[in-house]
């Protein structure tokens, strides 16, 4: 087993640790024991993750004298729904979960968001821990306490801030993750460099292949650097009244693209973010905020790892610019009818831009559609 790195998310009496390393799952039971009141844990996971990793989790819990029950939902975004929430809440209640019990979210961002939200509302709030199994969840969704489900009106519109008690990141779990999912998660890794750490982005330009191949050393550095940045931002602004919005680089465009494709397998969240980040750089250049060559540099890097970087890379009949703008308005980042964008002055120099004019967005999207 390689060295374990620990990152602290500093939130006063709700602070918690993130442990990162290879092969940590076998130690999960021992690590969770201090968080359990009656040595009982309720696991929420999905069918894919259960197939690969549930037995190891159960073994580790049993070895530590912790009893367990499981709720297994269908894999995919469709479980992050009212129906999925009912399945998880009722499954946890049927499994006898009490107010002081611990829920364990074992899976990607869908499971973390869903199980975390179920934990936030079940019996008016039970504690939970995150064991993220996708790259996206390890670098982003398992940290920071955003939980929730989607509504027919849009993504993540029903939710709560509910911080986990602990996050265990076993990098070895990524070995069973399909390549396409690894690449999609990589977009969120690149996001950290692009929003606030040019040196990290330079490093990624050299090492992205090793990160996606889960190479020890490289993947550790990428995940720990990402979690460190996220922990710092969350500690500063837990409920996104300010600086936390920077984590949405590429997301206003990206969420509109996801919504347009109906959250289908056509476009994964990380793929939408990859296209959205390139758009954010190009839009910033169009507004005269950054060097126009940066959009191409970002696109070149993301393309090299196999990510889409433009709407035309996805075979889909995209709606027109006005329709995409309408999807953007549904985004949580719209406030008082005005859109908020995360724009850039350079690599690692993102900032929050409120009051971006609709006409500028429409002009940019029309130009972007025409880009060859
Ligand atoms: P996901 O949870 O759907 O996982 C992707 C796929 O990989 C699923 O089919 C899953 O079953 C499978 N899988 C997961 N781990 C595996 C493993 N180790 N081996 C084999 N298969 C595995 O998707 P995701 O990309 O992890 O998360 C996307 C979700 O995260 C979106 O709903 C997004 O809104 C949310 N998100 C939340 C936050 C937050 O701060 N809460 C941040 C970013 C994204
Ligand atoms: N993924 C954005 C956030 O956690 O704020």
Tab-separated table of C-alpha atoms and ligand atoms in Angstrom:
chain	number	residue	atom	x	y	z
A	1	UNK	CA	0.000	0.000	0.000
A	2	UNK	CA	1.350	3.474	-0.893
A	3	UNK	CA	1.507	6.386	1.491
A	4	UNK	CA	-1.837	7.833	2.630
A	5	UNK	CA	-2.302	11.608	2.297
A	6	UNK	CA	-4.763	13.374	4.564
A	7	UNK	CA	-6.453	16.664	3.720
A	8	UNK	CA	-8.579	18.500	6.252
A	9	UNK	CA	-11.727	20.358	5.258
A	10	UNK	CA	-11.853	23.098	7.890
A	11	UNK	CA	-15.454	23.870	8.770
A	12	UNK	CA	-15.401	24.347	12.534
A	13	UNK	CA	-17.320	21.611	14.314
A	14	UNK	CA	-18.234	20.124	10.919
A	15	UNK	CA	-14.603	19.707	9.811
A	16	UNK	CA	-13.571	16.357	8.351
A	17	UNK	CA	-10.661	14.488	6.845
A	18	UNK	CA	-10.152	13.203	3.329
A	19	UNK	CA	-7.774	10.222	3.253
A	20	UNK	CA	-6.226	9.471	-0.153
A	21	UNK	CA	-4.205	6.426	-1.139
A	22	UNK	CA	-4.096	3.130	-3.031
A	23	UNK	CA	-5.734	0.028	-1.556
A	24	UNK	CA	-7.407	1.831	1.348
A	25	UNK	CA	-10.741	0.008	1.025
A	26	UNK	CA	-9.520	-2.948	3.096
A	27	UNK	CA	-8.987	-0.522	6.005
A	28	UNK	CA	-12.442	1.093	5.706
A	29	UNK	CA	-14.041	-0.772	8.625
A	30	UNK	CA	-11.239	0.205	10.985
A	31	UNK	CA	-11.404	3.825	9.820
A	32	UNK	CA	-15.198	4.031	10.177
A	33	UNK	CA	-15.412	2.413	13.615
A	34	UNK	CA	-14.988	5.743	15.493
A	35	UNK	CA	-17.942	7.228	13.543
A	36	UNK	CA	-20.399	4.440	14.372
A	37	UNK	CA	-22.544	4.485	17.495
A	38	UNK	CA	-23.779	0.910	17.395
A	39	UNK	CA	-21.262	-0.535	14.947
A	40	UNK	CA	-23.791	-0.478	12.114
A	41	UNK	CA	-23.524	1.120	8.669
A	42	UNK	CA	-26.100	1.427	5.842
A	43	UNK	CA	-24.476	1.362	2.427
A	44	UNK	CA	-25.996	3.096	-0.621
A	45	UNK	CA	-24.492	2.136	-3.948
A	46	UNK	CA	-25.391	1.359	-7.563
A	47	UNK	CA	-25.450	-1.923	-9.463
A	48	UNK	CA	-22.132	-1.399	-11.266
A	49	UNK	CA	-20.210	-0.389	-8.179
A	50	UNK	CA	-21.826	-3.177	-6.159
A	51	UNK	CA	-20.628	-5.733	-8.708
A	52	UNK	CA	-17.009	-4.578	-8.432
A	53	UNK	CA	-16.559	-3.337	-4.888
A	54	UNK	CA	-19.450	-4.064	-2.494
A	55	UNK	CA	-18.059	-7.419	-1.325
A	56	UNK	CA	-14.728	-5.797	-0.344
A	57	UNK	CA	-16.536	-3.065	1.579
A	58	UNK	CA	-18.679	-5.607	3.409
A	59	UNK	CA	-15.640	-7.728	4.210
A	60	UNK	CA	-13.775	-4.772	5.658
A	61	UNK	CA	-16.777	-3.707	7.773
A	62	UNK	CA	-17.379	-7.239	9.042
A	63	UNK	CA	-13.699	-7.621	9.945
A	64	UNK	CA	-14.028	-4.479	12.082
A	65	UNK	CA	-17.132	-5.861	13.818
A	66	UNK	CA	-19.500	-3.476	11.962
A	67	UNK	CA	-22.824	-4.872	10.757
A	68	UNK	CA	-24.233	-3.529	7.495
A	69	UNK	CA	-27.239	-3.314	5.182
A	70	UNK	CA	-27.250	-2.190	1.542
A	71	UNK	CA	-29.547	-0.245	-0.756
A	72	UNK	CA	-28.615	-0.735	-4.406
A	73	UNK	CA	-30.052	1.615	-7.051
A	74	UNK	CA	-29.817	1.577	-10.836
A	75	UNK	CA	-26.608	3.082	-12.221
A	76	UNK	CA	-26.874	6.456	-13.937
A	77	UNK	CA	-28.170	9.999	-13.616
A	78	UNK	CA	-31.812	8.847	-13.715
A	79	UNK	CA	-31.453	7.604	-10.129
A	80	UNK	CA	-30.777	11.176	-8.986
A	81	UNK	CA	-34.536	11.778	-9.056
A	82	UNK	CA	-37.552	12.005	-6.774
A	83	UNK	CA	-38.148	8.291	-7.434
A	84	UNK	CA	-34.505	7.460	-6.670
A	85	UNK	CA	-34.701	9.463	-3.450
A	86	UNK	CA	-37.808	7.550	-2.381
A	87	UNK	CA	-36.088	4.233	-3.115
A	88	UNK	CA	-33.075	5.194	-1.010
A	89	UNK	CA	-35.017	6.738	1.905
A	90	UNK	CA	-37.472	3.857	2.113
A	91	UNK	CA	-34.658	1.332	1.649
A	92	UNK	CA	-32.748	2.903	4.539
A	93	UNK	CA	-35.853	2.977	6.735
A	94	UNK	CA	-36.657	-0.644	5.857
A	95	UNK	CA	-33.077	-1.498	6.844
A	96	UNK	CA	-33.811	0.003	10.271
A	97	UNK	CA	-31.560	3.069	10.020
A	98	UNK	CA	-31.781	5.086	13.226
A	99	UNK	CA	-31.117	8.784	13.852
A	100	UNK	CA	-27.570	8.113	15.091
A	101	UNK	CA	-26.571	5.623	12.395
A	102	UNK	CA	-24.106	6.203	9.609
A	103	UNK	CA	-24.900	6.095	5.866
A	104	UNK	CA	-22.084	5.186	3.522
A	105	UNK	CA	-22.225	6.538	-0.036
A	106	UNK	CA	-20.247	4.082	-2.173
A	107	UNK	CA	-20.138	5.216	-5.787
A	108	UNK	CA	-19.737	8.105	-8.193
A	109	UNK	CA	-21.255	11.562	-8.046
A	110	UNK	CA	-24.767	10.233	-8.584
A	111	UNK	CA	-24.586	8.055	-5.482
A	112	UNK	CA	-22.789	10.697	-3.412
A	113	UNK	CA	-25.371	13.363	-4.270
A	114	UNK	CA	-28.342	11.012	-3.839
A	115	UNK	CA	-27.230	9.205	-0.665
A	116	UNK	CA	-25.987	12.492	0.810
A	117	UNK	CA	-29.356	14.157	0.212
A	118	UNK	CA	-31.214	11.119	1.588
A	119	UNK	CA	-28.977	11.354	4.679
A	120	UNK	CA	-29.731	15.079	4.969
A	121	UNK	CA	-33.486	14.558	5.110
A	122	UNK	CA	-33.903	11.075	6.601
A	123	UNK	CA	-35.133	11.352	10.192
A	124	UNK	CA	-34.289	15.093	9.833
A	125	UNK	CA	-30.643	14.325	9.203
A	126	UNK	CA	-28.326	11.378	9.730
A	127	UNK	CA	-24.537	11.400	9.373
A	128	UNK	CA	-22.876	10.043	6.249
A	129	UNK	CA	-19.459	9.239	4.815
A	130	UNK	CA	-18.292	9.251	1.224
A	131	UNK	CA	-16.307	6.507	-0.497
A	132	UNK	CA	-16.102	7.937	-4.048
A	133	UNK	CA	-15.431	5.428	-6.826
A	134	UNK	CA	-15.150	7.649	-9.931
A	135	UNK	CA	-12.418	10.170	-10.683
A	136	UNK	CA	-15.056	12.902	-10.841
A	137	UNK	CA	-16.365	12.016	-7.397
A	138	UNK	CA	-12.866	11.702	-5.922
A	139	UNK	CA	-11.786	15.173	-7.030
A	140	UNK	CA	-15.067	17.026	-6.777
A	141	UNK	CA	-18.463	15.738	-5.720
A	142	UNK	CA	-17.485	13.805	-2.566
A	143	UNK	CA	-15.987	16.930	-1.001
A	144	UNK	CA	-17.906	20.027	0.051
A	145	UNK	CA	-21.335	18.797	1.089
A	146	UNK	CA	-23.426	19.661	-1.967
A	147	UNK	CA	-26.093	16.964	-2.141
A	148	UNK	CA	-29.268	16.735	-4.167
A	149	UNK	CA	-31.352	15.373	-6.976
A	150	UNK	CA	-32.580	16.620	-10.337
A	151	UNK	CA	-36.065	17.971	-11.038
A	152	UNK	CA	-37.875	17.910	-14.383
A	153	UNK	CA	-37.116	21.667	-14.261
A	154	UNK	CA	-33.366	21.132	-14.193
A	155	UNK	CA	-30.325	19.559	-12.668
A	156	UNK	CA	-29.504	19.655	-8.940
A	157	UNK	CA	-32.449	21.959	-8.262
A	158	UNK	CA	-33.577	20.083	-5.137
A	159	UNK	CA	-30.903	19.585	-2.522
A	160	UNK	CA	-29.153	20.517	0.686
A	161	UNK	CA	-25.723	21.320	2.024
A	162	UNK	CA	-24.879	18.328	4.197
A	163	UNK	CA	-21.209	17.725	4.907
A	164	UNK	CA	-19.906	14.176	5.189
A	165	UNK	CA	-18.157	13.048	8.378
A	166	UNK	CA	-15.272	11.589	6.443
A	167	UNK	CA	-14.143	10.887	2.867
A	168	UNK	CA	-12.066	7.842	1.970
A	169	UNK	CA	-10.486	7.973	-1.488
A	170	UNK	CA	-9.096	4.644	-2.622
A	171	UNK	CA	-7.416	5.390	-5.961
A	172	UNK	CA	-7.267	1.661	-6.800
A	173	UNK	CA	-11.058	1.695	-7.256
A	174	UNK	CA	-10.525	3.695	-10.454
A	175	UNK	CA	-8.975	0.650	-12.114
A	176	UNK	CA	-12.441	-0.802	-12.801
A	177	UNK	CA	-13.819	2.526	-14.047
A	178	UNK	CA	-14.447	2.610	-17.832
A	179	UNK	CA	-12.031	4.827	-19.801
A	180	UNK	CA	-14.759	7.200	-20.936
A	181	UNK	CA	-15.737	7.854	-17.295
A	182	UNK	CA	-12.087	8.374	-16.329
A	183	UNK	CA	-11.664	10.951	-19.085
A	184	UNK	CA	-14.876	12.708	-18.060
A	185	UNK	CA	-13.618	12.900	-14.469
A	186	UNK	CA	-10.314	14.232	-15.748
A	187	UNK	CA	-12.117	17.338	-17.031
A	188	UNK	CA	-12.825	18.283	-13.399
A	189	UNK	CA	-9.137	17.750	-12.534
A	190	UNK	CA	-8.085	20.080	-15.360
A	191	UNK	CA	-10.681	22.557	-14.080
A	192	UNK	CA	-8.666	23.140	-10.889
A	193	UNK	CA	-5.567	24.095	-12.842
A	194	UNK	CA	-7.550	26.280	-15.208
A	195	UNK	CA	-9.413	28.127	-12.485
A	196	UNK	CA	-6.652	28.761	-10.001
A	197	UNK	CA	-3.298	27.024	-10.457
A	198	UNK	CA	-1.374	27.550	-13.695
A	199	UNK	CA	1.533	25.440	-12.398
A	200	UNK	CA	-0.825	22.500	-11.877
A	201	UNK	CA	-2.211	22.890	-15.400
A	202	UNK	CA	1.354	22.918	-16.790
A	203	UNK	CA	2.022	19.698	-14.850
A	204	UNK	CA	-1.193	18.148	-16.200
A	205	UNK	CA	-0.171	18.958	-19.762
A	206	UNK	CA	2.761	16.574	-19.165
A	207	UNK	CA	1.084	13.931	-17.005
A	208	UNK	CA	-2.604	13.672	-18.012
A	209	UNK	CA	-2.095	10.231	-19.609
A	210	UNK	CA	-0.623	8.861	-16.375
A	211	UNK	CA	-3.454	10.338	-14.310
A	212	UNK	CA	-6.085	8.702	-16.512
A	213	UNK	CA	-4.124	5.421	-16.459
A	214	UNK	CA	-4.302	5.573	-12.606
A	215	UNK	CA	-0.510	5.493	-12.415
A	216	UNK	CA	0.616	5.601	-8.767
A	217	UNK	CA	2.315	8.879	-8.003
A	218	UNK	CA	0.654	10.787	-10.829
A	219	UNK	CA	-2.961	10.047	-9.931
A	220	UNK	CA	-2.165	10.650	-6.244
A	221	UNK	CA	-0.721	14.080	-7.031
A	222	UNK	CA	-3.653	15.038	-9.280
A	223	UNK	CA	-6.360	13.921	-6.825
A	224	UNK	CA	-4.645	15.390	-3.747
A	225	UNK	CA	-3.990	18.744	-5.468
A	226	UNK	CA	-7.614	18.910	-6.617
A	227	UNK	CA	-8.977	18.001	-3.174
A	228	UNK	CA	-6.664	20.509	-1.506
A	229	UNK	CA	-7.969	23.307	-3.713
A	230	UNK	CA	-11.572	22.247	-3.235
A	231	UNK	CA	-11.124	21.957	0.558
A	232	UNK	CA	-9.649	25.465	0.722
A	233	UNK	CA	-12.448	26.994	-1.344
A	234	UNK	CA	-15.192	25.170	0.601
A	235	UNK	CA	-13.673	26.224	3.931
A	236	UNK	CA	-13.768	29.824	2.734
A	237	UNK	CA	-17.277	29.758	1.283
A	238	UNK	CA	-19.291	26.674	2.235
A	239	UNK	CA	-22.635	27.742	0.799
A	240	UNK	CA	-21.417	29.449	-2.377
A	241	UNK	CA	-22.063	33.061	-1.621
A	242	UNK	CA	-18.772	34.011	-3.269
A	243	UNK	CA	-15.538	32.281	-4.190
A	244	UNK	CA	-17.009	28.745	-4.366
A	245	UNK	CA	-18.715	29.741	-7.615
A	246	UNK	CA	-15.272	29.540	-9.257
A	247	UNK	CA	-15.666	25.749	-9.130
A	248	UNK	CA	-18.337	26.220	-11.771
A	249	UNK	CA	-15.828	27.101	-14.481
A	250	UNK	CA	-17.284	25.686	-17.698
A	251	UNK	CA	-20.514	24.716	-15.961
A	252	UNK	CA	-22.928	27.427	-17.155
A	253	UNK	CA	-22.248	26.422	-20.754
A	254	UNK	CA	-21.843	22.751	-19.790
A	255	UNK	CA	-25.118	22.466	-17.885
A	256	UNK	CA	-26.990	23.961	-20.841
A	257	UNK	CA	-25.445	21.343	-23.136
A	258	UNK	CA	-26.327	18.549	-20.695
A	259	UNK	CA	-29.883	19.828	-20.421
A	260	UNK	CA	-30.186	20.035	-24.213
A	261	UNK	CA	-29.119	16.389	-24.552
A	262	UNK	CA	-31.619	15.393	-21.854
A	263	UNK	CA	-28.865	14.164	-19.458
A	264	UNK	CA	-28.487	11.132	-21.680
A	265	UNK	CA	-25.408	9.018	-22.303
A	266	UNK	CA	-24.786	11.258	-25.332
A	267	UNK	CA	-22.850	13.646	-23.131
A	268	UNK	CA	-21.409	12.889	-19.687
A	269	UNK	CA	-21.179	15.676	-17.110
A	270	UNK	CA	-17.383	15.884	-17.378
A	271	UNK	CA	-17.577	15.944	-21.183
A	272	UNK	CA	-20.016	18.847	-20.997
A	273	UNK	CA	-17.633	20.619	-18.608
A	274	UNK	CA	-14.737	20.055	-21.046
A	275	UNK	CA	-16.672	21.735	-23.879
A	276	UNK	CA	-17.907	24.392	-21.450
A	277	UNK	CA	-14.396	25.255	-20.245
A	278	UNK	CA	-13.179	25.779	-23.800
A	279	UNK	CA	-16.239	27.963	-24.384
A	280	UNK	CA	-15.477	29.931	-21.205
A	281	UNK	CA	-11.946	30.660	-22.458
A	282	UNK	CA	-13.182	31.589	-25.947
A	283	UNK	CA	-15.998	33.730	-24.562
A	284	UNK	CA	-13.509	35.507	-22.274
A	285	UNK	CA	-11.261	36.171	-25.276
A	286	UNK	CA	-14.220	37.515	-27.267
A	287	UNK	CA	-14.957	39.921	-24.410
A	288	UNK	CA	-11.309	41.044	-24.541
A	289	UNK	CA	-10.494	39.560	-21.148
A	290	UNK	CA	-7.794	37.049	-22.081
A	291	UNK	CA	-5.350	36.122	-24.805
A	292	UNK	CA	-7.266	34.493	-27.714
A	293	UNK	CA	-4.638	31.713	-28.009
A	294	UNK	CA	-5.636	30.263	-24.620
A	295	UNK	CA	-8.893	28.727	-25.879
A	296	UNK	CA	-6.856	26.729	-28.402
A	297	UNK	CA	-4.304	25.687	-25.757
A	298	UNK	CA	-7.054	24.398	-23.451
A	299	UNK	CA	-8.853	22.662	-26.331
A	300	UNK	CA	-5.604	21.044	-27.516
A	301	UNK	CA	-4.945	19.588	-24.069
A	302	UNK	CA	-8.477	18.267	-23.498
A	303	UNK	CA	-8.610	16.847	-27.017
A	304	UNK	CA	-5.284	15.068	-26.442
A	305	UNK	CA	-6.824	13.111	-23.564
A	306	UNK	CA	-9.814	12.177	-25.734
A	307	UNK	CA	-12.387	14.672	-24.458
A	308	UNK	CA	-14.815	16.552	-26.696
A	309	UNK	CA	-13.959	20.249	-26.907
A	310	UNK	CA	-16.701	21.570	-29.170
A	311	UNK	CA	-20.423	20.879	-29.661
A	312	UNK	CA	-19.666	19.414	-33.091
A	313	UNK	CA	-17.654	16.612	-31.399
A	314	UNK	CA	-20.967	15.194	-30.163
A	315	UNK	CA	-23.259	13.802	-32.801
A	316	UNK	CA	-26.410	15.583	-31.754
A	317	UNK	CA	-28.814	17.978	-33.338
A	318	UNK	CA	-28.051	20.963	-31.092
A	319	UNK	CA	-30.762	23.535	-30.465
A	320	UNK	CA	-30.049	27.113	-31.538
A	321	UNK	CA	-28.284	29.744	-29.434
A	322	UNK	CA	-31.545	31.163	-28.044
A	323	UNK	CA	-32.633	27.756	-26.827
A	324	UNK	CA	-29.240	27.127	-25.175
A	325	UNK	CA	-29.559	30.491	-23.450
A	326	UNK	CA	-32.959	29.407	-22.150
A	327	UNK	CA	-31.345	26.277	-20.634
A	328	UNK	CA	-28.697	28.478	-19.008
A	329	UNK	CA	-31.421	30.497	-17.304
A	330	UNK	CA	-32.622	27.337	-15.527
A	331	UNK	CA	-29.180	26.986	-13.993
A	332	UNK	CA	-28.818	27.664	-10.258
A	333	UNK	CA	-26.244	30.296	-11.180
A	334	UNK	CA	-28.885	32.560	-12.707
A	335	UNK	CA	-29.872	35.224	-10.185
A	336	UNK	CA	-32.527	37.938	-10.602
A	337	UNK	CA	-32.767	36.902	-14.255
A	338	UNK	CA	-29.069	37.698	-14.821
A	339	UNK	CA	-26.589	35.015	-15.777
A	340	UNK	CA	-23.399	34.496	-13.821
A	341	UNK	CA	-20.417	33.167	-15.718
A	342	UNK	CA	-16.986	32.128	-14.550
A	343	UNK	CA	-14.647	33.913	-16.932
A	344	UNK	CA	-10.858	33.989	-17.140
A	345	UNK	CA	-8.012	36.471	-17.465
A	346	UNK	CA	-5.535	33.657	-18.064
A	347	UNK	CA	-4.762	30.052	-17.155
A	348	UNK	CA	-5.368	29.787	-13.398
A	349	UNK	CA	-7.024	33.213	-13.266
A	350	UNK	CA	-10.767	32.662	-13.164
A	351	UNK	CA	-13.180	35.230	-11.776
A	352	UNK	CA	-16.910	35.577	-11.229
A	353	UNK	CA	-18.731	37.736	-13.795
A	354	UNK	CA	-22.272	38.755	-12.879
A	355	UNK	CA	-24.563	40.611	-15.250
A	356	UNK	CA	-23.228	39.089	-18.443
A	357	UNK	CA	-25.486	40.403	-21.185
A	358	UNK	CA	-27.727	37.995	-23.078
A	359	UNK	CA	-26.703	39.574	-26.364
A	360	UNK	CA	-23.015	38.867	-25.720
A	361	UNK	CA	-23.827	35.234	-24.944
A	362	UNK	CA	-26.000	34.867	-28.049
A	363	UNK	CA	-23.358	36.465	-30.288
A	364	UNK	CA	-20.692	34.190	-28.843
A	365	UNK	CA	-22.772	31.013	-29.247
A	366	UNK	CA	-23.637	31.856	-32.852
A	367	UNK	CA	-19.959	32.458	-33.573
A	368	UNK	CA	-19.024	29.238	-31.752
A	369	UNK	CA	-21.564	27.211	-33.776
A	370	UNK	CA	-19.898	28.499	-36.928
A	371	UNK	CA	-16.357	27.696	-35.729
A	372	UNK	CA	-14.653	25.034	-37.813
B	1	LIG	P1	-21.879	8.306	-11.874
B	1	LIG	O1	-22.014	8.322	-10.417
B	1	LIG	O2	-23.088	8.084	-12.681
B	1	LIG	O3	-20.802	7.203	-12.262
B	1	LIG	C1	-20.503	6.985	-13.614
B	1	LIG	C2	-20.662	5.515	-14.018
B	1	LIG	O4	-19.569	4.772	-13.515
B	1	LIG	C3	-21.914	4.828	-13.466
B	1	LIG	O5	-22.403	3.963	-14.450
B	1	LIG	C4	-21.392	4.042	-12.286
B	1	LIG	O6	-22.181	2.913	-12.002
B	1	LIG	C5	-20.027	3.644	-12.763
B	1	LIG	N1	-19.007	3.446	-11.739
B	1	LIG	C6	-18.764	4.232	-10.666
B	1	LIG	N2	-17.641	3.836	-10.053
B	1	LIG	C7	-17.176	2.776	-10.733
B	1	LIG	C8	-16.032	1.938	-10.595
B	1	LIG	N3	-15.099	2.174	-9.668
B	1	LIG	N4	-15.873	0.917	-11.455
B	1	LIG	C9	-16.782	0.715	-12.467
B	1	LIG	N5	-17.853	1.488	-12.667
B	1	LIG	C10	-18.041	2.504	-11.803
B	1	LIG	O7	-21.219	9.652	-12.441
B	1	LIG	P2	-20.085	10.642	-11.923
B	1	LIG	O8	-19.453	11.169	-13.136
B	1	LIG	O9	-19.248	10.043	-10.862
B	1	LIG	O10	-20.934	11.789	-11.220
B	1	LIG	C11	-21.772	12.646	-11.961
B	1	LIG	C12	-22.731	13.301	-11.010
B	1	LIG	O11	-22.000	14.053	-10.046
B	1	LIG	C13	-23.676	14.272	-11.690
B	1	LIG	O12	-24.973	14.018	-11.226
B	1	LIG	C14	-23.208	15.640	-11.198
B	1	LIG	O13	-24.250	16.568	-11.104
B	1	LIG	C15	-22.661	15.300	-9.851
B	1	LIG	N6	-21.685	16.253	-9.326
B	1	LIG	C16	-21.867	16.698	-8.064
B	1	LIG	C17	-20.959	17.578	-7.507
B	1	LIG	C18	-21.116	18.030	-6.078
B	1	LIG	O14	-20.391	18.923	-5.640
B	1	LIG	N7	-22.011	17.432	-5.318
B	1	LIG	C19	-19.855	18.009	-8.245
B	1	LIG	C20	-19.695	17.523	-9.551
B	1	LIG	C21	-20.623	16.637	-10.069
B	2	LIG	N1	-18.895	21.202	-7.948
B	2	LIG	C1	-19.045	22.522	-7.493
B	2	LIG	C2	-19.083	22.676	-6.002
B	2	LIG	O1	-18.927	21.758	-5.256
B	2	LIG	O2	-19.279	23.761	-5.554
